[in-house]
Coordinates of C-alpha atoms and ligand atoms in Angstrom, one line a residue:
M779 CA 0.0 0.0 0.0
T780 CA 2.9 2.3 0.6
S781 CA 4.6 2.2 -2.8
D782 CA 2.7 5.2 -4.3
V783 CA 3.7 7.4 -1.4
N784 CA 7.3 6.2 -1.6
A785 CA 7.5 7.3 -5.3
G786 CA 7.5 10.9 -4.1
A787 CA 10.7 10.4 -2.2
A788 CA 13.3 11.5 -4.8
A789 CA 15.7 14.1 -3.5
K790 CA 14.3 17.1 -5.4
G791 CA 17.0 19.6 -6.2
L792 CA 19.9 17.5 -4.9
P793 CA 22.5 17.3 -7.6
R794 CA 23.2 13.8 -8.9
R795 CA 26.0 12.1 -7.1
D796 CA 27.9 12.0 -10.5
D797 CA 28.4 15.8 -10.1
F798 CA 30.3 14.9 -7.0
S799 CA 31.5 18.4 -6.0
D800 CA 28.0 19.9 -6.0
W801 CA 26.4 16.9 -4.5
Y802 CA 28.9 16.9 -1.6
S803 CA 28.4 20.6 -0.8
E804 CA 24.6 20.2 -0.9
I805 CA 24.4 17.1 1.1
L806 CA 26.4 18.6 4.0
W807 CA 23.8 21.2 4.7
R808 CA 20.7 19.3 3.6
A809 CA 21.5 16.4 5.9
E810 CA 22.6 18.9 8.6
I811 CA 26.1 17.6 8.9
V812 CA 28.0 20.9 9.0
D813 CA 27.2 24.5 8.4
T814 CA 29.9 26.2 6.3
R815 CA 28.6 29.8 6.8
Y816 CA 30.8 30.6 9.7
P817 CA 32.7 33.7 8.8
V818 CA 36.2 32.3 8.9
K819 CA 37.6 30.6 5.7
G820 CA 38.2 26.9 6.0
V821 CA 36.4 26.2 9.2
C822 CA 32.8 24.9 9.8
V823 CA 30.3 24.3 12.5
W824 CA 29.2 20.8 13.3
Q825 CA 25.4 20.5 13.6
P826 CA 23.7 18.1 16.0
F827 CA 23.1 15.4 13.4
G828 CA 26.6 15.6 12.0
F829 CA 28.1 15.8 15.4
K830 CA 26.3 12.7 16.6
M831 CA 27.5 10.8 13.5
R832 CA 31.0 12.1 14.2
S833 CA 30.8 10.9 17.8
L834 CA 29.7 7.4 16.7
I835 CA 32.5 7.1 14.2
Y836 CA 35.1 8.3 16.7
S837 CA 33.8 6.0 19.5
I838 CA 34.7 3.1 17.2
L839 CA 38.2 4.6 16.8
R840 CA 38.6 5.2 20.5
S841 CA 37.5 1.7 21.4
L842 CA 40.0 0.2 18.9
L843 CA 42.8 2.2 20.4
D844 CA 41.8 1.6 24.0
D845 CA 41.6 -2.1 23.3
S846 CA 45.1 -2.2 21.9
G847 CA 47.0 -0.6 24.7
H848 CA 46.6 3.1 23.9
E849 CA 45.7 5.7 26.6
E850 CA 43.9 8.9 25.9
V851 CA 45.6 12.2 26.9
L852 CA 45.0 15.9 26.3
F853 CA 47.9 18.2 25.5
P854 CA 47.6 22.0 25.2
L855 CA 46.7 23.7 22.0
L856 CA 49.6 26.3 22.2
I857 CA 53.1 25.4 21.3
P858 CA 56.0 27.8 22.1
R859 CA 57.9 28.8 18.9
S860 CA 61.1 27.5 20.4
E861 CA 59.8 23.9 20.6
L862 CA 58.0 24.0 17.2
M863 CA 61.2 25.1 15.5
K864 CA 63.5 22.5 17.0
E865 CA 63.1 19.6 14.5
E866 CA 64.5 21.0 11.3
E867 CA 62.8 18.8 8.7
H868 CA 59.5 18.9 10.6
I869 CA 59.3 22.7 10.7
K870 CA 60.4 22.9 7.0
G871 CA 57.3 20.9 6.2
F872 CA 54.9 22.9 8.4
E873 CA 56.2 26.4 8.6
G874 CA 54.0 27.7 5.8
E875 CA 50.9 26.3 7.5
V876 CA 51.2 27.6 11.1
F877 CA 48.8 30.0 12.7
W878 CA 50.6 32.2 15.3
V879 CA 49.4 33.8 18.5
T880 CA 51.6 36.8 18.9
R881 CA 49.7 39.0 21.4
G882 CA 48.0 38.6 24.7
G883 CA 45.6 41.4 25.3
Y884 CA 47.6 44.6 24.6
E885 CA 51.0 43.0 24.9
E886 CA 53.3 41.4 22.4
L887 CA 54.2 37.9 23.7
D888 CA 57.9 37.3 24.4
V889 CA 57.7 33.9 22.8
P890 CA 55.1 33.6 19.9
L891 CA 52.8 30.7 20.4
A892 CA 51.8 28.4 17.5
L893 CA 48.3 26.9 17.3
R894 CA 49.3 23.2 17.0
P895 CA 49.4 22.0 13.4
T896 CA 50.0 18.5 14.8
S897 CA 51.4 17.7 18.3
E898 CA 54.9 16.2 18.0
T899 CA 56.5 19.3 19.4
A900 CA 54.0 19.6 22.2
I901 CA 54.1 16.0 23.3
Y902 CA 57.8 15.1 22.9
P903 CA 59.3 17.6 25.4
M904 CA 57.0 15.9 27.9
L905 CA 58.1 12.4 26.9
N906 CA 61.6 13.7 27.7
L907 CA 60.4 14.2 31.3
W908 CA 58.3 11.1 31.6
I909 CA 60.6 8.4 30.2
R910 CA 63.5 7.4 32.4
S911 CA 63.9 3.6 32.1
H912 CA 63.0 0.7 29.9
R913 CA 60.3 0.0 32.4
D914 CA 58.5 3.2 31.2
L915 CA 58.3 1.8 27.7
P916 CA 56.4 1.3 25.5
I917 CA 54.3 4.4 25.7
R918 CA 51.2 4.5 23.5
I919 CA 49.1 7.6 23.8
Y920 CA 46.5 9.4 21.7
Q921 CA 44.3 12.5 21.7
V922 CA 41.4 13.7 19.7
V923 CA 41.7 17.4 19.3
N924 CA 41.5 20.4 17.0
V925 CA 44.6 21.3 15.1
F926 CA 45.1 24.3 12.8
R927 CA 46.8 24.3 9.3
Y928 CA 46.9 27.4 7.1
E929 CA 45.9 25.4 4.0
T930 CA 46.6 27.5 0.9
K931 CA 45.0 25.0 -1.6
H932 CA 41.2 25.1 -2.2
T933 CA 39.5 24.3 1.1
R934 CA 36.6 21.9 1.3
P935 CA 34.5 21.0 4.3
L936 CA 35.8 18.0 6.3
I937 CA 38.3 17.2 3.5
R938 CA 40.7 20.1 3.5
V939 CA 40.0 22.5 6.4
R940 CA 42.1 25.0 8.3
E941 CA 40.7 24.0 11.7
I942 CA 40.8 20.2 11.7
T943 CA 38.3 19.6 14.6
S944 CA 38.6 15.8 14.9
F945 CA 42.3 15.2 14.7
K946 CA 43.0 11.8 16.3
E947 CA 46.8 11.6 16.7
A948 CA 48.5 8.6 18.3
H949 CA 52.1 8.8 19.5
T950 CA 54.2 5.9 20.6
A951 CA 57.7 5.4 22.0
H952 CA 59.6 2.1 22.2
A953 CA 62.8 0.6 23.4
S954 CA 63.9 -0.9 20.1
R955 CA 63.6 -0.3 16.4
E956 CA 61.9 -3.7 15.9
D957 CA 59.2 -2.7 18.5
A958 CA 58.5 0.5 16.7
E959 CA 58.4 -1.3 13.3
E960 CA 56.0 -3.8 14.9
Q961 CA 53.8 -0.9 16.1
V962 CA 53.6 0.4 12.5
H963 CA 52.0 -2.9 11.6
V964 CA 49.7 -2.8 14.6
A965 CA 48.5 0.7 13.6
V966 CA 47.9 -0.5 10.0
E967 CA 45.7 -3.3 11.4
I968 CA 43.8 -1.0 13.7
Y969 CA 43.1 1.4 10.8
K970 CA 42.0 -1.5 8.6
R971 CA 39.5 -2.6 11.3
F972 CA 38.3 1.0 11.7
F973 CA 37.6 1.5 8.0
D974 CA 36.1 -2.0 7.7
R975 CA 33.6 -1.0 10.4
L976 CA 32.7 2.1 8.3
A977 CA 32.5 -0.1 5.2
V978 CA 35.0 2.3 3.5
P979 CA 37.4 0.6 1.1
Y980 CA 41.0 1.5 1.0
I981 CA 44.5 0.8 -0.3
V982 CA 47.5 0.9 2.0
T983 CA 50.7 2.2 0.4
E984 CA 54.1 3.3 1.4
R985 CA 54.5 6.9 0.3
P986 CA 57.4 7.8 -1.9
E987 CA 60.4 9.6 -0.5
W988 CA 59.2 13.0 -1.6
D989 CA 55.8 12.7 0.0
K990 CA 56.7 11.6 3.5
F991 CA 55.5 13.3 6.7
P992 CA 58.0 16.0 7.6
G993 CA 60.5 14.4 9.9
A994 CA 59.4 10.8 9.3
E995 CA 61.6 8.0 8.0
R996 CA 58.6 6.2 6.4
T997 CA 55.0 7.2 5.8
I998 CA 52.3 4.6 5.2
A999 CA 48.9 5.9 4.0
F1000 CA 45.4 4.8 3.5
D1001 CA 43.6 6.1 0.5
T1002 CA 40.0 5.7 -0.6
L1003 CA 38.3 6.7 -3.8
M1004 CA 35.8 9.4 -4.2
P1005 CA 33.0 9.0 -6.8
D1006 CA 34.7 11.3 -9.3
G1007 CA 37.7 8.9 -9.5
R1008 CA 40.0 11.0 -7.3
T1009 CA 41.6 9.5 -4.2
M1010 CA 41.5 10.9 -0.7
Q1011 CA 44.1 10.2 1.9
I1012 CA 42.2 9.1 5.0
A1013 CA 44.9 8.0 7.4
T1014 CA 48.6 8.0 7.8
I1015 CA 51.1 6.1 9.9
H1016 CA 54.7 7.4 10.3
M1017 CA 57.8 5.6 11.4
L1018 CA 59.8 8.3 13.1
G1019 CA 62.8 6.2 14.2
D1020 CA 64.9 8.2 16.7
K1021 CA 64.9 11.5 14.8
F1022 CA 62.6 13.3 17.1
A1023 CA 64.1 11.5 20.1
R1024 CA 67.5 13.0 19.2
T1025 CA 66.0 16.5 18.9
F1026 CA 64.0 16.3 22.1
D1027 CA 66.6 14.2 23.9
I1028 CA 64.1 11.4 24.8
T1029 CA 66.3 8.7 26.3
F1030 CA 65.9 5.7 28.5
E1031 CA 68.2 3.4 30.5
D1032 CA 68.2 -0.1 29.1
C1033 CA 68.5 -3.3 31.2
D1034 CA 72.3 -3.0 31.1
G1035 CA 72.3 0.5 32.3
N1036 CA 73.1 2.1 28.9
R1037 CA 71.3 5.3 27.8
K1038 CA 69.5 5.0 24.5
F1039 CA 67.2 7.1 22.4
V1040 CA 63.6 5.8 22.1
Q1041 CA 62.2 4.8 18.7
Q1042 CA 58.9 6.4 17.8
T1043 CA 55.9 6.2 15.6
C1044 CA 52.8 8.4 15.2
Y1045 CA 49.6 8.0 13.3
G1046 CA 46.7 10.2 12.5
I1047 CA 43.1 10.4 11.2
S1048 CA 40.9 13.4 10.7
E1049 CA 37.3 14.2 9.9
R1050 CA 38.1 13.0 6.4
C1051 CA 36.9 9.7 7.8
V1052 CA 33.4 11.3 8.1
A1053 CA 33.8 12.7 4.6
A1054 CA 34.7 9.2 3.3
V1055 CA 31.5 7.7 4.8
I1056 CA 29.4 10.4 3.2
A1057 CA 31.1 10.2 -0.2
V1058 CA 31.7 6.5 -0.6
H1059 CA 28.1 5.4 0.3
G1060 CA 25.9 8.4 -0.6
D1061 CA 23.5 8.3 -3.6
D1062 CA 21.1 10.5 -5.6
H1063 CA 18.7 10.5 -2.6
G1064 CA 21.3 11.7 -0.1
L1065 CA 23.3 10.0 2.7
V1066 CA 23.5 6.2 3.1
L1067 CA 24.9 5.4 6.5
P1068 CA 26.3 2.1 7.8
P1069 CA 24.0 1.3 10.7
E1070 CA 26.7 1.4 13.4
V1071 CA 27.4 5.1 12.7
A1072 CA 23.8 6.2 11.8
P1073 CA 22.5 8.7 14.4
V1074 CA 19.0 7.3 13.6
Q1075 CA 19.1 3.6 12.7
V1076 CA 15.3 3.1 12.2
V1077 CA 12.6 5.6 11.5
I1078 CA 9.0 4.6 11.9
V1079 CA 6.6 6.5 9.6
P1080 CA 2.9 6.1 10.3
I1081 CA 1.0 6.3 7.0
V1082 CA -2.0 8.2 8.2
F1083 CA -3.8 11.4 7.3
S1084 CA -5.5 13.6 9.9
R1085 CA -9.0 12.4 9.1
D1086 CA -8.2 8.6 9.0
E1087 CA -10.5 6.9 11.4
M1088 CA -7.8 4.4 12.3
R1089 CA -5.3 7.1 13.0
D1090 CA -5.1 6.5 16.7
D1091 CA -4.7 2.8 16.4
V1092 CA -1.9 3.2 13.9
L1093 CA -0.1 5.7 16.1
S1094 CA -0.4 3.5 19.1
V1095 CA 1.1 0.5 17.3
C1096 CA 3.9 2.7 16.1
S1097 CA 4.6 3.9 19.6
E1098 CA 4.7 0.3 20.8
L1099 CA 7.2 -0.6 18.1
R1100 CA 9.3 2.5 19.0
D1101 CA 9.4 1.6 22.7
A1102 CA 10.3 -2.0 21.9
L1103 CA 13.2 -1.0 19.6
D1104 CA 14.3 1.6 22.1
D1105 CA 14.4 -1.0 24.8
A1106 CA 16.5 -3.2 22.5
N1107 CA 19.1 -0.3 22.2
I1108 CA 18.3 0.5 18.6
R1109 CA 18.4 4.2 17.8
V1110 CA 14.8 4.8 16.7
V1111 CA 12.7 7.8 15.8
L1112 CA 8.9 7.7 15.4
D1113 CA 8.1 10.5 13.0
D1114 CA 4.6 11.5 14.0
S1115 CA 4.9 15.0 12.8
D1116 CA 2.3 16.7 10.7
E1117 CA 4.3 16.4 7.5
R1118 CA 3.0 14.2 4.6
P1119 CA 4.5 10.7 4.5
G1120 CA 6.3 11.5 1.2
A1121 CA 8.0 14.5 2.8
K1122 CA 9.1 12.3 5.7
F1123 CA 10.5 9.7 3.4
Y1124 CA 12.5 12.4 1.6
K1125 CA 13.8 13.8 4.9
W1126 CA 15.0 10.5 6.4
E1127 CA 16.3 9.2 3.1
M1128 CA 18.4 12.4 2.9
K1129 CA 19.8 11.7 6.3
G1130 CA 20.7 8.2 5.4
V1131 CA 18.6 6.3 8.0
P1132 CA 19.3 2.7 7.2
L1133 CA 15.8 1.3 7.8
R1134 CA 12.3 2.7 7.6
I1135 CA 9.3 1.0 8.9
E1136 CA 5.9 2.0 7.5
V1137 CA 2.6 1.2 9.3
G1138 CA -0.7 2.2 7.8
P1139 CA -4.4 1.3 8.4
R1140 CA -4.3 -1.5 5.9
D1141 CA -1.2 -3.0 7.5
L1142 CA -3.1 -3.3 10.8
K1143 CA -5.7 -5.3 9.1
T1144 CA -3.2 -7.6 7.4
G1145 CA -1.1 -7.8 10.5
K1146 CA 2.1 -6.8 8.6
C1147 CA 4.3 -3.7 8.4
V1148 CA 6.6 -2.6 5.6
F1149 CA 10.4 -2.4 5.9
V1150 CA 12.3 -0.3 3.4
T1151 CA 16.1 -0.6 3.4
R1152 CA 17.9 2.7 2.5
H1153 CA 20.9 1.3 0.7
D1154 CA 18.9 -0.3 -2.0
L1155 CA 15.4 1.1 -1.4
N1156 CA 14.0 -2.4 -1.4
K1157 CA 10.8 -3.2 0.5
F1158 CA 9.4 -6.3 2.2
H1159 CA 6.7 -7.2 4.7
V1160 CA 7.3 -8.2 8.3
N1161 CA 4.7 -9.6 10.8
L1162 CA 3.5 -6.9 13.0
S1163 CA 4.5 -8.3 16.4
T1164 CA 7.0 -6.4 18.5
E1165 CA 9.2 -9.5 19.0
E1166 CA 9.3 -10.3 15.3
V1167 CA 9.9 -6.6 14.3
V1168 CA 12.8 -6.3 16.8
G1169 CA 14.4 -9.5 15.6
M1170 CA 14.0 -8.6 12.0
V1171 CA 15.4 -5.1 12.6
R1172 CA 18.6 -6.5 14.1
K1173 CA 19.0 -9.0 11.2
T1174 CA 18.3 -6.4 8.6
L1175 CA 20.8 -3.8 10.1
A1176 CA 23.5 -6.5 10.1
R1177 CA 22.6 -7.4 6.5
I1178 CA 22.7 -3.8 5.4
Y1179 CA 26.2 -3.4 6.7
E1180 CA 27.4 -6.5 4.9
E1181 CA 25.8 -5.5 1.6
M1182 CA 27.1 -1.9 1.9
K1183 CA 30.6 -3.2 2.5
A1184 CA 30.5 -5.6 -0.4
N1185 CA 29.0 -3.0 -2.8
A1186 CA 31.6 -0.4 -1.8
W1187 CA 34.5 -2.7 -2.3
R1188 CA 33.1 -3.9 -5.6
R1189 CA 32.8 -0.3 -6.9
F1190 CA 36.3 0.4 -5.5
N1191 CA 38.0 -2.6 -7.1
D1192 CA 36.2 -1.8 -10.4
M1193 CA 38.1 1.6 -10.3
I1194 CA 41.5 0.1 -9.9
I1195 CA 43.0 -0.2 -13.3
S1196 CA 45.9 -2.5 -13.7
L1197 CA 48.1 -1.3 -16.5
S1198 CA 51.1 -3.5 -16.3
A1199 CA 50.4 -5.6 -19.4
E1200 CA 49.0 -2.8 -21.5
T1201 CA 51.7 -0.3 -20.9
T1202 CA 54.5 -2.8 -21.1
A1203 CA 53.4 -3.5 -24.7
A1204 CA 53.1 0.2 -25.5
S1205 CA 56.4 0.9 -23.9
S1206 CA 58.4 -1.7 -25.9
A1207 CA 56.7 -0.8 -29.2
E1208 CA 57.4 2.9 -28.7
S1209 CA 60.9 2.5 -27.4
D1210 CA 62.0 0.6 -30.6
A1211 CA 61.5 3.8 -32.5
S1212 CA 62.8 6.2 -29.9
D1213 CA 66.2 7.9 -29.6
A1214 CA 68.0 5.6 -27.2
S1215 CA 70.4 8.3 -26.0
S1216 CA 67.7 10.7 -24.7
D1217 CA 66.9 10.5 -20.9
T1218 CA 63.1 11.0 -21.1
S1219 CA 62.4 10.1 -24.7
A1220 CA 59.2 10.8 -26.6
S1221 CA 58.1 7.3 -26.1
D1222 CA 58.5 7.5 -22.4
E1223 CA 56.3 10.6 -22.5
D1224 CA 53.7 8.7 -24.5
V1225 CA 53.6 6.0 -21.9
L1226 CA 53.4 8.5 -19.1
S1227 CA 50.5 10.3 -20.9
L1228 CA 48.7 7.1 -21.5
I1229 CA 48.9 6.4 -17.8
G1230 CA 47.7 9.9 -17.1
A1231 CA 44.7 9.4 -19.3
K1232 CA 43.8 6.1 -17.7
M1233 CA 43.8 7.8 -14.3
R1234 CA 40.6 9.6 -15.1
G1235 CA 38.8 6.4 -14.2
G1236 CA 40.4 5.8 -10.8
I1237 CA 43.6 4.4 -9.4
V1238 CA 46.2 3.1 -11.8
N1239 CA 48.4 0.2 -10.7
V1240 CA 51.6 -0.2 -12.7
F1241 CA 55.2 -1.4 -12.4
M1242 CA 57.1 1.9 -12.3
C1243 CA 60.3 3.0 -10.6
P1244 CA 60.3 6.0 -8.3
K1245 CA 62.3 8.1 -10.8
C1246 CA 59.7 7.6 -13.6
G1247 CA 56.9 8.0 -11.0
K1248 CA 58.3 11.5 -10.3
A1249 CA 58.4 12.2 -14.1
L1250 CA 54.8 11.0 -14.3
K1251 CA 53.8 13.5 -11.6
E1252 CA 55.6 16.3 -13.3
L1253 CA 54.1 15.5 -16.7
T1254 CA 50.5 14.7 -15.9
G1255 CA 50.0 16.3 -12.4
A1256 CA 49.2 12.8 -11.1
S1257 CA 50.0 11.8 -7.6
V1258 CA 52.1 8.8 -6.9
L1259 CA 50.3 7.2 -3.9
G1260 CA 53.1 4.7 -3.4
T1261 CA 54.0 1.0 -3.4
P1262 CA 51.6 -1.5 -1.8
F1263 CA 52.4 -1.9 1.9
D1264 CA 51.7 -5.6 1.9
G1265 CA 53.0 -6.2 -1.6
R1266 CA 56.2 -8.0 -2.5
K1267 CA 55.7 -8.2 -6.2
K1268 CA 58.6 -7.1 -8.5
G1269 CA 58.5 -6.3 -12.1
K1270 CA 60.1 -4.1 -14.8
C1271 CA 59.4 -0.4 -14.9
V1272 CA 57.1 0.2 -17.9
V1273 CA 59.1 3.3 -18.8
C1274 CA 62.8 2.5 -18.2
S1275 CA 62.7 -1.3 -17.6
Q1276 CA 64.5 -1.1 -14.3
E1277 CA 63.4 -3.7 -11.8
C1278 CA 60.9 -2.1 -9.4
A1279 CA 57.8 -2.6 -7.2
E1280 CA 54.3 -1.9 -8.2
L1281 CA 53.1 1.7 -7.9
Y1282 CA 49.7 3.1 -7.4
V1283 CA 49.0 6.5 -9.1
A1284 CA 45.9 8.6 -9.1
R1285 CA 44.5 12.1 -9.1
T1286 CA 44.0 13.1 -5.5
Y1287 CA 42.0 15.4 -3.3
Ligands
LIG2698 N1 51.4 13.8 13.3 C1 51.1 13.0 12.1 C2 50.3 11.8 12.5 S1 49.3 12.0 13.9 C3 50.3 13.9 11.1 O1 50.0 15.0 11.4 N2 50.1 13.3 10.0 S2 49.3 14.0 8.7 O2 49.8 15.3 8.5 O3 49.5 13.0 7.6 O4 47.8 14.1 9.1 C4 47.1 13.0 9.4 C5 45.8 12.9 8.5 O5 45.0 14.1 8.7 C6 46.1 12.9 7.1 O6 46.4 11.6 6.6 C7 44.8 13.4 6.5 O7 43.9 12.3 6.3 C8 44.3 14.3 7.5 N3 44.5 15.8 7.2 C9 45.7 16.4 6.9 N4 45.5 17.7 6.7 C10 44.1 17.9 6.7 C11 43.3 19.0 6.5 N5 43.7 20.2 6.2 N6 41.9 18.9 6.6 C12 41.4 17.6 6.9 N7 42.2 16.6 7.1 C13 43.5 16.7 7.0

């Protein structure tokens, strides 16, 4: 009985998700995630619905960290200039992005204070005081804070902001290099579990030398794909070795009484993880949320009009269902507002509520209600008993998550283009005709351009050495994401034939 009403539930005026940039801006305010009208460039205001979603996402992250030996801390926002400037490479990477506080009231400050762009230089002077002996190690701490970066590239809500409001940064210190390396693997596993819970697909790569975190020995990154074929870096893990330890003199006494520098790692995630959930799963009707992070998991919509004689009966059955779901710890809303059912469908579809239950007068007579799953907009009938409804809601929410994850990975894998075979052929054919003496011959450029063109469809996976990767970046504006973190495959560079690892390249956010 409800299908006619449902037909009105298209998201009028919402740009199609294919126009990703417009769709993304619209969905943020229509679904009440963030308001971007705050009068400072590159910052935004979390609205209640968006903030609830953010809290649910971060509670997954917190519990994964808490369960793997991390402890939450809170360091100050302000960092004295003298500390920030200590690590040469680090400051070289960040200097252009720092916001400074130079005055207090009417007075110039003796030491200018930086608004943290990240917290190595706030945390490590304290580790210097806290760590004395090998018994104090390992240390694994994290905080979820706001950090400030004066981004000069085009800013975009949640994706590239000047005030990152949800910066989860973890910092660890270890007695040996092996322990720190092991922690890098642990962090990768934690992040895999995190993004799996969000049903967000990813690749994990080791970033090239020129794209490492300032001051890090190695950077490993997670990237996901946006609907327009560009990648977004959603997490990074850095092996710092003893570089910062030497700068901040963080030492410990080992079992034999020798003083040694600690070995460190750090790893971070920002509100880009919220952006990823929005972008990866959304559709032409609005948000589609994995049940675990949906502020509202079930909406009950009574299909009644004011003069329906069974109106009260319908509303009372709906209330019973709402109470039963509430008791079962399912986040449920009964929308008994005066709006028409079609308007309610539109609103809750826009907000990505995973499951809608419809109950109308005819349903009471047949003893059934209608379930509509948001991710595929499919409908089915369920017996109208509170017990059966609660059981079926649980089952359906679990199924929605599994299907969303499978769909997202399928779309993701479809956008990974393996070029090894194709470009190898192109490369050898072209290089026969090329001038062997030139360093980057015309044929090399052809191969690089071919790869550049393919990248419009997503991530390209190709055997390429770092040097040719850099040439590709310069020629096509492509970004070299890096080599697969778990991969051991070796092949010949499609450009220069040198033995090398696989490389992922893409256009990036
Ligand atoms: N201290 C390290 C690890 S905690 C660090 O700052 N790493 S980072 O610079 O790579 O940042 C961590 C993550 O924050 C990045 O992987 C990226 O996903 C996200 N991020 C970086 N800059 C921004 C920004 N301006 N807006 C939103 N997210 C950002």
